[in-house]
Short mmCIF file of C-alpha atoms and ligand atoms in Angstrom, two decimals:
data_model
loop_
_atom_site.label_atom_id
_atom_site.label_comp_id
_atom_site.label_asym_id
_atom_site.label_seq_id
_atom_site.Cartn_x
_atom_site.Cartn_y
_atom_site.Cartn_z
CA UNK U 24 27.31 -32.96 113.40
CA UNK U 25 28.86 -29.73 114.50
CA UNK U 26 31.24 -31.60 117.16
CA UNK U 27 33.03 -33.30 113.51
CA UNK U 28 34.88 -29.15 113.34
CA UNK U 29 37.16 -30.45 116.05
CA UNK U 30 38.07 -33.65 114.85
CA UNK U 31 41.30 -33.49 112.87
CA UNK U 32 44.70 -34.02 114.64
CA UNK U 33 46.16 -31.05 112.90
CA UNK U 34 43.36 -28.60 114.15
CA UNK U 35 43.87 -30.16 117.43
CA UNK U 36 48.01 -29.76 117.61
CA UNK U 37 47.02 -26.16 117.01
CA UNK U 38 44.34 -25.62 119.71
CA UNK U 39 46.69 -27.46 121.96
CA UNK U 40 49.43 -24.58 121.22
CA UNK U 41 47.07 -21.51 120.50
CA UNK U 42 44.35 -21.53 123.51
CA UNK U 43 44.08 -19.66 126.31
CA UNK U 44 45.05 -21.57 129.60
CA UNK U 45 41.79 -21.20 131.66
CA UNK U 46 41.90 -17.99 133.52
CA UNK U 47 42.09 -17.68 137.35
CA UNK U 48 39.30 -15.14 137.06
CA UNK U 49 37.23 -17.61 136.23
CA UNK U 50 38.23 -20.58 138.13
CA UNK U 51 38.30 -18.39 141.30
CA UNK U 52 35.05 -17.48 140.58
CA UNK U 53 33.44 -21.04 139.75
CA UNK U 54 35.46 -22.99 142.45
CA UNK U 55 34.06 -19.61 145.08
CA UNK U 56 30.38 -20.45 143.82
CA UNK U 57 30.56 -23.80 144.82
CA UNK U 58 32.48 -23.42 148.21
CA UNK U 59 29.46 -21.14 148.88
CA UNK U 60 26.88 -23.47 147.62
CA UNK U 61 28.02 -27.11 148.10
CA UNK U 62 31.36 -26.55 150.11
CA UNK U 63 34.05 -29.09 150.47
CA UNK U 64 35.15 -31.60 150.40
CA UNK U 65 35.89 -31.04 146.41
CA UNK U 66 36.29 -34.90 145.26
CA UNK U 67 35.58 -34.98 141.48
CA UNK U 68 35.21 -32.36 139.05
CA UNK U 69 34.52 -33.04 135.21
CA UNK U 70 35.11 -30.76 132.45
CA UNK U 71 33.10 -31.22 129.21
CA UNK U 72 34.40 -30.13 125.89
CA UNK U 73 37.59 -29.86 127.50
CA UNK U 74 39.75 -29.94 123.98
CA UNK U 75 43.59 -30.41 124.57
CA UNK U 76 43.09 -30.02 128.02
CA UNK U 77 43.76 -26.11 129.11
CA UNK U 78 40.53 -25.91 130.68
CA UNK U 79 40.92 -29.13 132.70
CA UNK U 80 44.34 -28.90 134.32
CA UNK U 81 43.34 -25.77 135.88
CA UNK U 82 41.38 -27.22 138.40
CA UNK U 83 44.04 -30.20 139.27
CA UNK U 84 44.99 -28.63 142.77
CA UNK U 85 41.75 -28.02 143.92
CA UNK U 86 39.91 -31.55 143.08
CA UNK U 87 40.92 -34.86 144.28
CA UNK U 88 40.44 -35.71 140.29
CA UNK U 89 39.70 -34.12 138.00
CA UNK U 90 38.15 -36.01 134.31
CA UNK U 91 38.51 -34.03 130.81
CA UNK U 92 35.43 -35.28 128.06
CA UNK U 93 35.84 -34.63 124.53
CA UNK U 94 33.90 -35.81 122.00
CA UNK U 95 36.99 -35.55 119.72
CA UNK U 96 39.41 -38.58 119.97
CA UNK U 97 42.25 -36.26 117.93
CA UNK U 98 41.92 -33.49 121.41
CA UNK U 99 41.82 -36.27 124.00
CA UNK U 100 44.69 -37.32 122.07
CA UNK U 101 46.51 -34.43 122.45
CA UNK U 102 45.40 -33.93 126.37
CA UNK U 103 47.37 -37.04 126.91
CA UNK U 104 50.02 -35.93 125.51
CA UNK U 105 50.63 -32.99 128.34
CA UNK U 106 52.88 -34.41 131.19
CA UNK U 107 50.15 -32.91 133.58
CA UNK U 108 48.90 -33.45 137.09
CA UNK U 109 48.70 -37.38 138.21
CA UNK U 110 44.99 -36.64 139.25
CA UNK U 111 43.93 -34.89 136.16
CA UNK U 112 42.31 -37.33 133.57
CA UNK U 113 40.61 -37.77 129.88
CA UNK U 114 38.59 -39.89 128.06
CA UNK U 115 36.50 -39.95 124.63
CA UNK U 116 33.05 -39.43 125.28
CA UNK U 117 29.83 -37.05 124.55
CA UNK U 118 28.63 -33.96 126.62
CA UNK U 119 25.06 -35.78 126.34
CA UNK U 120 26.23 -39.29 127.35
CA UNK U 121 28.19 -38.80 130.49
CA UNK U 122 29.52 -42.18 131.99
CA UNK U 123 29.54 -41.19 135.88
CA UNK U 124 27.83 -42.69 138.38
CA UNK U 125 24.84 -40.67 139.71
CA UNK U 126 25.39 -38.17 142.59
CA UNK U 127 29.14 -38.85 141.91
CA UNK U 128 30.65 -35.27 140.81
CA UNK U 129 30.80 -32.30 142.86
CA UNK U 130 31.61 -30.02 139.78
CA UNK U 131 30.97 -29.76 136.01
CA UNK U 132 32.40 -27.32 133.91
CA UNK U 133 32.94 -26.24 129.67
CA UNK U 134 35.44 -23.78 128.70
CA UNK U 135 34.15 -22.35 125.24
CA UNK U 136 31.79 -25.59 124.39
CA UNK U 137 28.51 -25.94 125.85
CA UNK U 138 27.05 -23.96 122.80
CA UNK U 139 27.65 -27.19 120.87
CA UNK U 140 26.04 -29.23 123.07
CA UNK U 141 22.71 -30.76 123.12
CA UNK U 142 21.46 -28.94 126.21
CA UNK U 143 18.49 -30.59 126.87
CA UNK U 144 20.02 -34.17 127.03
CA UNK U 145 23.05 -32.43 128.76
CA UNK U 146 20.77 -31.01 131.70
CA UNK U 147 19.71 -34.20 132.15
CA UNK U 148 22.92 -35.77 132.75
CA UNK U 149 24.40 -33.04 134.61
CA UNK U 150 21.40 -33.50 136.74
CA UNK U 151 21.96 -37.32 137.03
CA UNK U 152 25.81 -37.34 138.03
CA UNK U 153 25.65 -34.19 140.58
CA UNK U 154 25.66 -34.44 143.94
CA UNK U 155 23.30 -32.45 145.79
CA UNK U 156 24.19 -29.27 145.64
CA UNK U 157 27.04 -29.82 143.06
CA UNK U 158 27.51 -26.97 140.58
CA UNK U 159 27.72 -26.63 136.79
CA UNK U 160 29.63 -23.72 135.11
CA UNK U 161 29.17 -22.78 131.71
CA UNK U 162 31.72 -19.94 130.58
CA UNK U 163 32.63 -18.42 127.26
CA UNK U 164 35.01 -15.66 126.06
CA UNK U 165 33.28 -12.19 123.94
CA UNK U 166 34.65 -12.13 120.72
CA UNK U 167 36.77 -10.31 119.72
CA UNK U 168 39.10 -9.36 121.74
CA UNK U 169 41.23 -6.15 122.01
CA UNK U 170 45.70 -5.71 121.64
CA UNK U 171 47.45 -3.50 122.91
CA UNK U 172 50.79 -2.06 122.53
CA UNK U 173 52.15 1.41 122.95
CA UNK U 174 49.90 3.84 121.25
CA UNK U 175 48.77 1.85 118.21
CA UNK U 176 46.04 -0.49 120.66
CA UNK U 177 42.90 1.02 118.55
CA UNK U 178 44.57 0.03 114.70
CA UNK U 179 45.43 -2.88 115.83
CA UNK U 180 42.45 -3.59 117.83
CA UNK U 181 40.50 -2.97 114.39
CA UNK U 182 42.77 -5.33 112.69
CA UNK U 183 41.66 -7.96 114.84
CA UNK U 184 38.00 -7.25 114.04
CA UNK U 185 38.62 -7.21 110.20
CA UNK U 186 39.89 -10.71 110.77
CA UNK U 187 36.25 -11.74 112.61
CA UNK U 188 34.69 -9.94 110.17
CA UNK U 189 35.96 -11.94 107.37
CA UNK U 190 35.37 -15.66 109.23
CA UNK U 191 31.93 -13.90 110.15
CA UNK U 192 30.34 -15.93 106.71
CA UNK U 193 32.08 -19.41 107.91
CA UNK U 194 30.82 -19.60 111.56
CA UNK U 195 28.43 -22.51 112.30
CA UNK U 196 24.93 -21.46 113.73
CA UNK U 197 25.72 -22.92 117.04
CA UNK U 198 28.56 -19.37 116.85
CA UNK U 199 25.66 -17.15 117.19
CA UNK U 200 24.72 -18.79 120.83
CA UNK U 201 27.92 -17.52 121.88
CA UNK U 202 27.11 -14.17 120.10
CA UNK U 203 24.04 -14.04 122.07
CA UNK U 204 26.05 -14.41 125.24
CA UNK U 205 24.20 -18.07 125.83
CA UNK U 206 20.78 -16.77 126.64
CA UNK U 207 19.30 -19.79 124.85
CA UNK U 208 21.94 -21.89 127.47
CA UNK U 209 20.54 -20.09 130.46
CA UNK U 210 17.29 -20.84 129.67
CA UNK U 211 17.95 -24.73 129.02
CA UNK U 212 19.03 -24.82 132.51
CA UNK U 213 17.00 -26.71 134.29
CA UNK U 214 18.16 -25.91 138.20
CA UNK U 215 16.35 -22.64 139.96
CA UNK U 216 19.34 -21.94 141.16
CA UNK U 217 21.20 -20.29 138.91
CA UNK U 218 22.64 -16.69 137.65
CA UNK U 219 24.64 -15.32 135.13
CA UNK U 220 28.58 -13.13 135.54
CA UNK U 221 28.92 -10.67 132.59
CA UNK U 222 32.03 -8.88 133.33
CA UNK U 223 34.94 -11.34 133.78
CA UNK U 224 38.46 -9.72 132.18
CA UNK U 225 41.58 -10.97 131.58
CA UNK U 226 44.61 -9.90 129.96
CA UNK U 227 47.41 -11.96 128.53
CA UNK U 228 50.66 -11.66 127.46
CA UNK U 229 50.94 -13.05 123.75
CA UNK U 230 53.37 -13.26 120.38
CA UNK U 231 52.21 -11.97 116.71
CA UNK U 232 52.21 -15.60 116.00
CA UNK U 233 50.26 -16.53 118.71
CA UNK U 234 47.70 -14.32 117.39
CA UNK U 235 47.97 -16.06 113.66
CA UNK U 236 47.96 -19.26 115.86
CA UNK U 237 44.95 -18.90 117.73
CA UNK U 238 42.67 -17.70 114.47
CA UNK U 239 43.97 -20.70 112.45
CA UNK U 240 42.64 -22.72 116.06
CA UNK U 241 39.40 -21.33 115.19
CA UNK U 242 36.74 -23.90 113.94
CA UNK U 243 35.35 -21.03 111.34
CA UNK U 244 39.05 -20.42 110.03
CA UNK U 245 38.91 -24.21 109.67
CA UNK U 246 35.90 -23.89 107.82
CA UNK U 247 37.31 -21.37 105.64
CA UNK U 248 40.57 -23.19 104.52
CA UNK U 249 38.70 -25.95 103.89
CA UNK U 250 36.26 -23.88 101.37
CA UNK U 251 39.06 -21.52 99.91
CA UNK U 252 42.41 -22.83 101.55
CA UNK U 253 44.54 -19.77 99.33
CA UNK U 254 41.91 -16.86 100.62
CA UNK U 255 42.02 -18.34 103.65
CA UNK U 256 46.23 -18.01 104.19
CA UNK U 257 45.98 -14.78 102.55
CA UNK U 258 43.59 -13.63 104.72
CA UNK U 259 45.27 -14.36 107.76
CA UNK U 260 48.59 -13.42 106.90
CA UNK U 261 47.65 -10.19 105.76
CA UNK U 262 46.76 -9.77 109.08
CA UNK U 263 49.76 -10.88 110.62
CA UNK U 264 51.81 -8.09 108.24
CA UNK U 265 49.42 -5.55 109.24
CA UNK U 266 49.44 -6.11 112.47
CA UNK U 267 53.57 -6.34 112.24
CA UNK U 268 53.45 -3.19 110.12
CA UNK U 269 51.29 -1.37 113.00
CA UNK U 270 53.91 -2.18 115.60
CA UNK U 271 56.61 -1.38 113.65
CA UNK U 272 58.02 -5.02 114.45
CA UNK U 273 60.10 -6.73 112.35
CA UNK U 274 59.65 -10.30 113.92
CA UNK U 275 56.41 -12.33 114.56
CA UNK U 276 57.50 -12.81 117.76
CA UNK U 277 57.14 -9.37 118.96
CA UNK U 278 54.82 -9.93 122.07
CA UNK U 279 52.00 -7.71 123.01
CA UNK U 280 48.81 -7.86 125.45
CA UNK U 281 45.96 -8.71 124.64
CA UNK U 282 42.62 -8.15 126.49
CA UNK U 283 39.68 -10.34 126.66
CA UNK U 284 35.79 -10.85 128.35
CA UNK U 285 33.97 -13.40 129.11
CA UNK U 286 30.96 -14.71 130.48
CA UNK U 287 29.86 -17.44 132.55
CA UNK U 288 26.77 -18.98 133.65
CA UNK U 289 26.62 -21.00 137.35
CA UNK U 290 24.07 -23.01 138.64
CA UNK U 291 23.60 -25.43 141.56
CA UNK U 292 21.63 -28.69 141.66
CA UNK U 293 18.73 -29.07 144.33
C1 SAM X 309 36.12 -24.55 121.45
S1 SAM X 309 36.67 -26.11 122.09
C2 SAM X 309 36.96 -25.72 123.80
C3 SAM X 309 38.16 -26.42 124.40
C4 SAM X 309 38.53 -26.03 125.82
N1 SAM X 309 37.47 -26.33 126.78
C5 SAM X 309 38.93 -24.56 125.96
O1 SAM X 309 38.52 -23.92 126.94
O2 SAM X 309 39.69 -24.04 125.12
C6 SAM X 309 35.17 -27.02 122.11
C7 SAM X 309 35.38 -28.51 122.34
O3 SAM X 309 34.11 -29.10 122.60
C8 SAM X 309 34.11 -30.41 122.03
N2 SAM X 309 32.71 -30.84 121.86
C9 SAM X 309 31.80 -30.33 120.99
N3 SAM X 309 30.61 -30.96 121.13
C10 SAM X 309 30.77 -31.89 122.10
C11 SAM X 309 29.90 -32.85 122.71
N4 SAM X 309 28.63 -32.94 122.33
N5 SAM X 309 30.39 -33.63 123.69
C12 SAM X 309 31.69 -33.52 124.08
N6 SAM X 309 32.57 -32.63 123.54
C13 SAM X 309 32.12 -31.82 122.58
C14 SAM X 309 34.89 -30.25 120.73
O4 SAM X 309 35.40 -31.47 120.25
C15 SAM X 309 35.97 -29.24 121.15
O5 SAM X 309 37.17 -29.89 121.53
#
């Protein structure tokens, strides 16, 4: 099962220290689509997929609660670990087996997961647990993504892409949904009522480390060390020295921007 990349407590320690937080752009503009097409009150929202919990406590001041689902007891594990928001919660469970009662949840959303997801049998229980007029948002970031610092942003931008170009041969098939920007996901679903935002951008403020951090996170890197675990730390610290050398930085934790795009499907129940 594809789900079994996320299931070691090591890989999850690092996704809990090398993901993005959510990004306002997008919550502003899922918790915006559903003012305009449900509107308050906001009682329950329920993020799927929600790993070590970034994507979840986002939406703590906005939701009366707010329930993180991952199939991977080693991320809910780590969620828990967070000293978060009182209302925020998580539990162990599948994307396709949701246990809420029907009409109970006013929003659901998945940061960076729905492409593992069995969408049919997830339509069916988003459908189930909405309330009328209750939203689902499906978003995903563009790989890759660009760095910037002084005037060396388009060596080091093409340092990053070497890296994705060596994972390329280790991504699962479910990698090339997100590579076709989740057109299969759009189709599967099933509410008329939906549409599609191309051009979300963020930028964030990050260490060389963080960088190294956030490609080890990556469940084709995972693959990778698992096939050829010496190529695999050679790969990616060659890129951390070149990206060190580019900068002319002598420590890892030189910080620099990075720039990223995303996308994000919306859709609201009958
Ligand atoms: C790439 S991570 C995204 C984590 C987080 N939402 C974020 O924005 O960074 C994908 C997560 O989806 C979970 N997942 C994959 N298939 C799932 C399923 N069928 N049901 C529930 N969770 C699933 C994985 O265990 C993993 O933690």
């Amino acid at each position: 099962m594809a789900w079994r990349l996320f299931e070691e407590q090591d890989h999850a320690v690092l996704y809990q220290k090398y993901r993005l937080p959510s990004p306002s752009q997008i919550r502003n503009l899922v918790l915006s689509y559903l003012k305009r097409k449900k509107g308050k009150p906001f009682t329950l929202a329920v993020d799927i997929g929600c790993g070590p919990g970034q994507s979840t406590r986002g939406l703590a001041s906005y939701f009366e609660q707010v329930v993180g689902i991952d199939v991977s007891g080693a991320q809910i594990e780590e969620a828990m670990k967070v000293d978060g928001p009182e209302n925020v919660s998580y539990r162990r469970g599948l994307a396709e087996e949701l246990e809420f009662e029907d009409g109970s949840v006013d929003l659901v959303t998945a940061g960076a997961a729905a492409h593992w997801f069995d969408m049919e049998k997830f339509m069916k229980e988003v459908e189930r647990i909405l309330k009328p007029k209750g939203c689902v948002a499906l978003y995903c970031y563009r790989p890759p993504f660009e760095l910037h610092y002084n005037d060396c942003s388009e060596q080091l931008t093409q340092i990053v892409q070497e890296m994705f170009k060596t994972l390329g041969p280790y991504q699962s098939e479910k990698c090339h949904i997100v590579q076709n920007e989740y057109k299969e996901i759009y189709h599967a679903i099933t509410f008329p009522d939906k549409e599609r935002v191309d051009d979300i951008s963020f930028k964030q403020q990050v260490s060389i480390s963080w960088i190294k951090g956030f490609f080890e996170s990556l469940s084709y890197y995972q693959t990778f060390r698992k096939k050829d675990p010496e190529c695999a730390k050679a790969s990616i610290e060659r890129m951390e020295q070149n990206i060190q050398q580019a900068l002319g930085a002598s420590s890892s934790e030189t910080v620099l921007e990075t720039k990223w795009t995303a996308f994000c499907l919306l859709a609201s129940k009958p």
